[in-house]
Amino acid sequence: MSDARLSGPPAASRRRWSWTDPKLRSSVIQIVLALIMVWLVWSFYANATANLSRLGIASGFGFLDNRAGFAISQSLIPYNESMSYGRAFVVGLLNTLLVAFLGVILATLIGFVMGVARLSKNVVIKALASAYVEVTRNLPPLFQIMFWYLAVLSTLPGPRQSWGFGLQPLLGSIGSGLSAIGLGFLGNPLSGFAAGLSAPSVFVNNRGLVLPRPIFEDGSMAILYALVAAVVASVLIGLWAKKRREATGKPFPAFWTGLALIIVLPLAASYAVGNPVSIETPELRGFNFVGGVRVIPEFVSLLLALAIYTGGFIAEIVRSGILAVSKGQSEAAHSLGLRSGPTLRLVIIPQAMRVIVPPLTSQYLNLTKNSSLGVAVGYPDLFAVFAGTTLNQTGQAIEIIAVTMAVYLTISIVTSMIMGWYNKRVALVER
Amino acid sequence: MKRILFAAVGLLSLAGAVNAATLDEVKARGAVNCGVSQGLPGFSSPNDKNEWSGLDVDFCRAIAAAIFNDPTKVKFSPLSAKDRFTALTSGAIDVLSRNTTWTMSRDTTLGFNFAGVIYYDGQGFLVRKAVGLKSAKELQGASICVQTGTSNELNVSDFFRANNMKNGEVIAFGTIDETVKAYESGRCDVFTADRSQLAAVRLKLTNAADHVILPETISKEPLGPLVRHGDDQWSDLVKWVYFALLNAEELGITQKNVEEQVNSQNPDVKRLLGTDGKYGEGIGLTADWVVRIVKATGNYGEIYDRNVGPATPLGIDRGLNNLWTKGGIQYGMPVR
Ligand SMILES: N[C@@H](CCC(=O)N[C@@H](CS)C(=O)NCC(=O)O)C(=O)O
């Protein structure tokens, strides 16, 4: 039986309305503050709209439907100047996401390689990695973007003198190389064979990288299905292989099997439905190449600069993460007979991840924010297209700056959430 | 980031009550805040000592002379094409005198008033001589460098569409230096801007003689000073400084002879120079406002000849910018 005196009256009714109650006091203050905030924002909004309409300045989001009128040099979706500002916004957003996404991947790869290399016992590798980290972290990102753009990519030859790549020049040069070192019996037929192949299809010039474009005709869906099937199968095989290894200790080359599936299945599907994919090769016509796809130098220089700059910081994070794992761990691994490669991969890095992931997140966010520097080399990201050209053209600063800030904020929050989730996963490895 | 700052200031000033009498603020501050370009020889460019000169610069000096009797009481803010309007809306500058095209949207929904057309211009194309082009119609497939936030960025797309020219690309850069560098490095076949700006940019290139401006003019670019909506007195003042410069030229009043002209018996001259009537008071100044202007900067023709005329490196004929009495379309409204 419960004793009424012991449980007492419900807590709430016992609380007195008093300023000395810290909990109550703080919630009252918070409510008052929130009300003040709401009032501030509202009066800000009311004042701004009143002033705007008094001065005859347009406001609201109606402009998003108006014709943009300007061209954008890189677009992942169909776009031309007769489309709307809203469409231009999406084009800019996708361009920002593209460079940020690829930049994060590249920077992470560079950072891990360099971070590990800085701890190498090989003096040369160690010195190179240290030099890399020191140089890239200390040069401002804008400078690095301009460097790649003006000092490297713009020195490439013009469209008419493009460097062409393809099977033909490669085989041809191997052939002539062989002939040059006295292996003419091998080299000559090879050169002859190469000359018979069609012209090069990949070009590099100061207008960018021009690649052949696959054109998907009817039936191409089969290839996509095959690809999806291959990916699913690889994942399943990977899971199965892991389970089996844990149960029996027998290894299975899941990675290679998956890779083979991903390559072979779509090819087989393509063959089965009669090769529905044709290739459009770029052709030099007039000022530039026509056809194919082109990766513009503005994008390349921004991507390289962001990846290399952020890569330097990530290298430092990785290095300190590895150093944070106690030496005993690698000694124990070695005494179990693991070589240094697998020790690093299976023992050190997984533990280092716990230290690495949180600061890594802020590097990813930095990279995304720094991508707005691309405007200096004419890369049409969200900042350039929307907060730049569109703002200038429409004059609707309030709406555009608010939307732009909201977008960057959203990207940051989503990135942080993904990294937070990943952090929790790696944190479980703790023992 | 500067833009964010301007915009933020703009938001705050819009949210606050902007009921400013700009002229009073300018007088209290002791200087006119004037937005100019980041460096365009002949229109607005600084020398090594950061002294500004050019047609657009002299216009701001004329305003300062009218108010303070001192053409040096101007603070110049160099602005890129895309930052210029937020700077004016936010109140960071009082007047934008930066080769800006008078368009309907800028004059209405963007919230500005243009004071006049200080230079009638049109858009053209600058190309390398070696390419051997005769006409802009041959630009099919070309890469074109343009500065973002300009009317040129819009016109060039229209021109290509209207002439059914495809496969070209337009690359838009933030500042004039970036645009010029990209053109010079070979990233683009063409640099497009207003013809006067092309002439100025051409002089900056390492080998000016290797570049030509194509014959076509693809747009109307009436360039002039502008102010914010909401202050009619200031708007009138800037507008009448412009008309005063034109009227002075038309009446033969120059920097040299203005002192004598004060004694002229010509009724038009008397009204302009304030020896008859007090027209200057209508814009918050004193009757002799034009005397101060012409003493400081000379009349419109003198400003033109000094900065962009045939005797300067730019060497541009008066053409449309001649007075209406001499075959041009510059026309000062009467002081009456
Ligand atoms: N008149 C056009 C173009 C004005 C403009 O900004 N032109 C560029 C062409 S190079 C320029 O003068 N830039 C100088 C600068 O940004 O400082 C407009 O008003 O939109």
CSV table of C-alpha atoms in Angstrom, one decimal, chain A residues 44 47-48 51-52 54-58 67-73 80-82 146 149-150 154 206-207 287-288 290 294 296-298 372 375-378 383-384 387-389 391-395 397-398 401, chain B residues 1 3-4 7 11-12 14-16 18-19 81-82 85-86 108-111 131 133 138-143 148-150 153-154 157-158 161 167 169-174 178 181 185-189 229-230:
chain,number,residue,atom,x,y,z
A,44,PHE,CA,11.4,45.4,-38.8
A,47,ASN,CA,8.8,49.1,-41.4
A,48,ALA,CA,10.8,47.7,-44.3
A,51,ASN,CA,9.4,52.1,-46.6
A,52,LEU,CA,9.9,50.0,-49.7
A,54,ARG,CA,6.8,54.5,-50.1
A,55,LEU,CA,10.0,54.6,-52.1
A,56,GLY,CA,8.4,52.6,-54.9
A,57,ILE,CA,10.9,49.8,-54.6
A,58,ALA,CA,9.6,46.3,-55.6
A,67,ARG,CA,12.6,36.4,-67.1
A,68,ALA,CA,16.2,36.3,-65.9
A,69,GLY,CA,17.7,37.5,-69.2
A,70,PHE,CA,21.3,36.5,-68.4
A,71,ALA,CA,23.3,33.5,-69.5
A,72,ILE,CA,25.0,31.1,-67.1
A,73,SER,CA,28.1,29.4,-68.2
A,80,ASN,CA,18.8,29.6,-71.1
A,81,GLU,CA,18.4,33.4,-70.6
A,82,SER,CA,14.7,33.3,-71.4
A,146,MET,CA,43.3,32.7,-58.9
A,149,TYR,CA,42.9,29.8,-62.9
A,150,LEU,CA,45.4,32.4,-64.2
A,154,SER,CA,44.9,29.8,-68.7
A,206,ASN,CA,42.2,27.0,-72.2
A,207,ARG,CA,38.4,26.7,-72.5
A,287,PHE,CA,35.9,29.3,-82.2
A,288,ASN,CA,35.6,26.2,-80.1
A,290,VAL,CA,31.0,21.7,-80.7
A,294,ARG,CA,32.8,20.5,-71.4
A,296,ILE,CA,34.9,24.7,-67.7
A,297,PRO,CA,38.2,25.9,-66.2
A,298,GLU,CA,36.3,28.1,-63.7
A,372,SER,CA,31.3,31.4,-52.9
A,375,VAL,CA,32.7,34.5,-58.3
A,376,ALA,CA,36.3,35.8,-58.7
A,377,VAL,CA,36.9,33.4,-61.6
A,378,GLY,CA,33.4,33.6,-62.9
A,383,PHE,CA,26.3,33.4,-54.5
A,384,ALA,CA,27.3,34.7,-58.0
A,387,ALA,CA,23.1,37.1,-54.5
A,388,GLY,CA,25.1,38.7,-57.3
A,389,THR,CA,23.5,39.0,-60.7
A,391,LEU,CA,20.1,40.9,-56.8
A,392,ASN,CA,21.7,43.5,-59.0
A,393,GLN,CA,19.1,43.0,-61.7
A,394,THR,CA,16.0,43.1,-59.4
A,395,GLY,CA,17.3,45.2,-56.5
A,397,ALA,CA,18.1,42.8,-51.5
A,398,ILE,CA,16.0,41.8,-48.5
A,401,ILE,CA,19.9,37.9,-49.0
B,1,MET,CA,31.0,40.0,-48.4
B,3,ARG,CA,27.6,43.2,-50.6
B,4,ILE,CA,26.2,41.4,-47.6
B,7,ALA,CA,22.6,44.8,-48.0
B,11,LEU,CA,17.9,46.4,-44.6
B,12,LEU,CA,18.5,48.3,-41.4
B,14,LEU,CA,15.0,50.5,-44.9
B,15,ALA,CA,13.6,49.2,-41.6
B,16,GLY,CA,14.4,52.5,-39.9
B,18,VAL,CA,14.6,57.1,-43.9
B,19,ASN,CA,13.3,60.6,-44.3
B,81,ALA,CA,28.9,46.9,-61.2
B,82,LYS,CA,27.1,44.4,-59.0
B,85,PHE,CA,23.0,49.7,-56.4
B,86,THR,CA,23.0,48.3,-52.9
B,108,THR,CA,11.4,52.4,-61.2
B,109,THR,CA,11.4,49.1,-59.3
B,110,LEU,CA,15.0,49.4,-58.1
B,111,GLY,CA,14.1,52.7,-56.6
B,131,VAL,CA,41.2,36.4,-85.3
B,133,LEU,CA,36.8,39.2,-87.7
B,138,GLU,CA,30.7,36.1,-87.1
B,139,LEU,CA,30.8,35.5,-83.4
B,140,GLN,CA,28.9,32.2,-83.5
B,141,GLY,CA,30.3,29.8,-80.9
B,142,ALA,CA,32.6,32.3,-79.3
B,143,SER,CA,33.4,32.6,-75.6
B,148,THR,CA,28.4,40.6,-64.0
B,149,GLY,CA,25.6,43.0,-62.9
B,150,THR,CA,25.8,45.1,-66.1
B,153,GLU,CA,25.4,40.9,-69.5
B,154,LEU,CA,21.7,41.0,-70.6
B,157,SER,CA,22.4,37.1,-74.5
B,158,ASP,CA,19.6,38.9,-76.4
B,161,ARG,CA,19.4,34.8,-79.4
B,167,ASN,CA,27.0,27.3,-78.9
B,169,GLU,CA,29.3,30.8,-73.9
B,170,VAL,CA,29.1,33.9,-71.7
B,171,ILE,CA,31.3,34.0,-68.7
B,172,ALA,CA,30.5,36.6,-66.1
B,173,PHE,CA,33.1,37.9,-63.7
B,174,GLY,CA,32.8,40.0,-60.6
B,178,GLU,CA,39.0,39.8,-63.4
B,181,LYS,CA,42.5,39.3,-67.1
B,185,SER,CA,44.7,35.2,-70.9
B,186,GLY,CA,42.8,33.8,-73.8
B,187,ARG,CA,39.9,32.4,-71.8
B,188,CYS,CA,37.5,34.4,-74.0
B,189,ASP,CA,37.5,35.4,-77.7
B,229,HIS,CA,14.0,57.7,-54.6
B,230,GLY,CA,12.5,59.7,-51.8
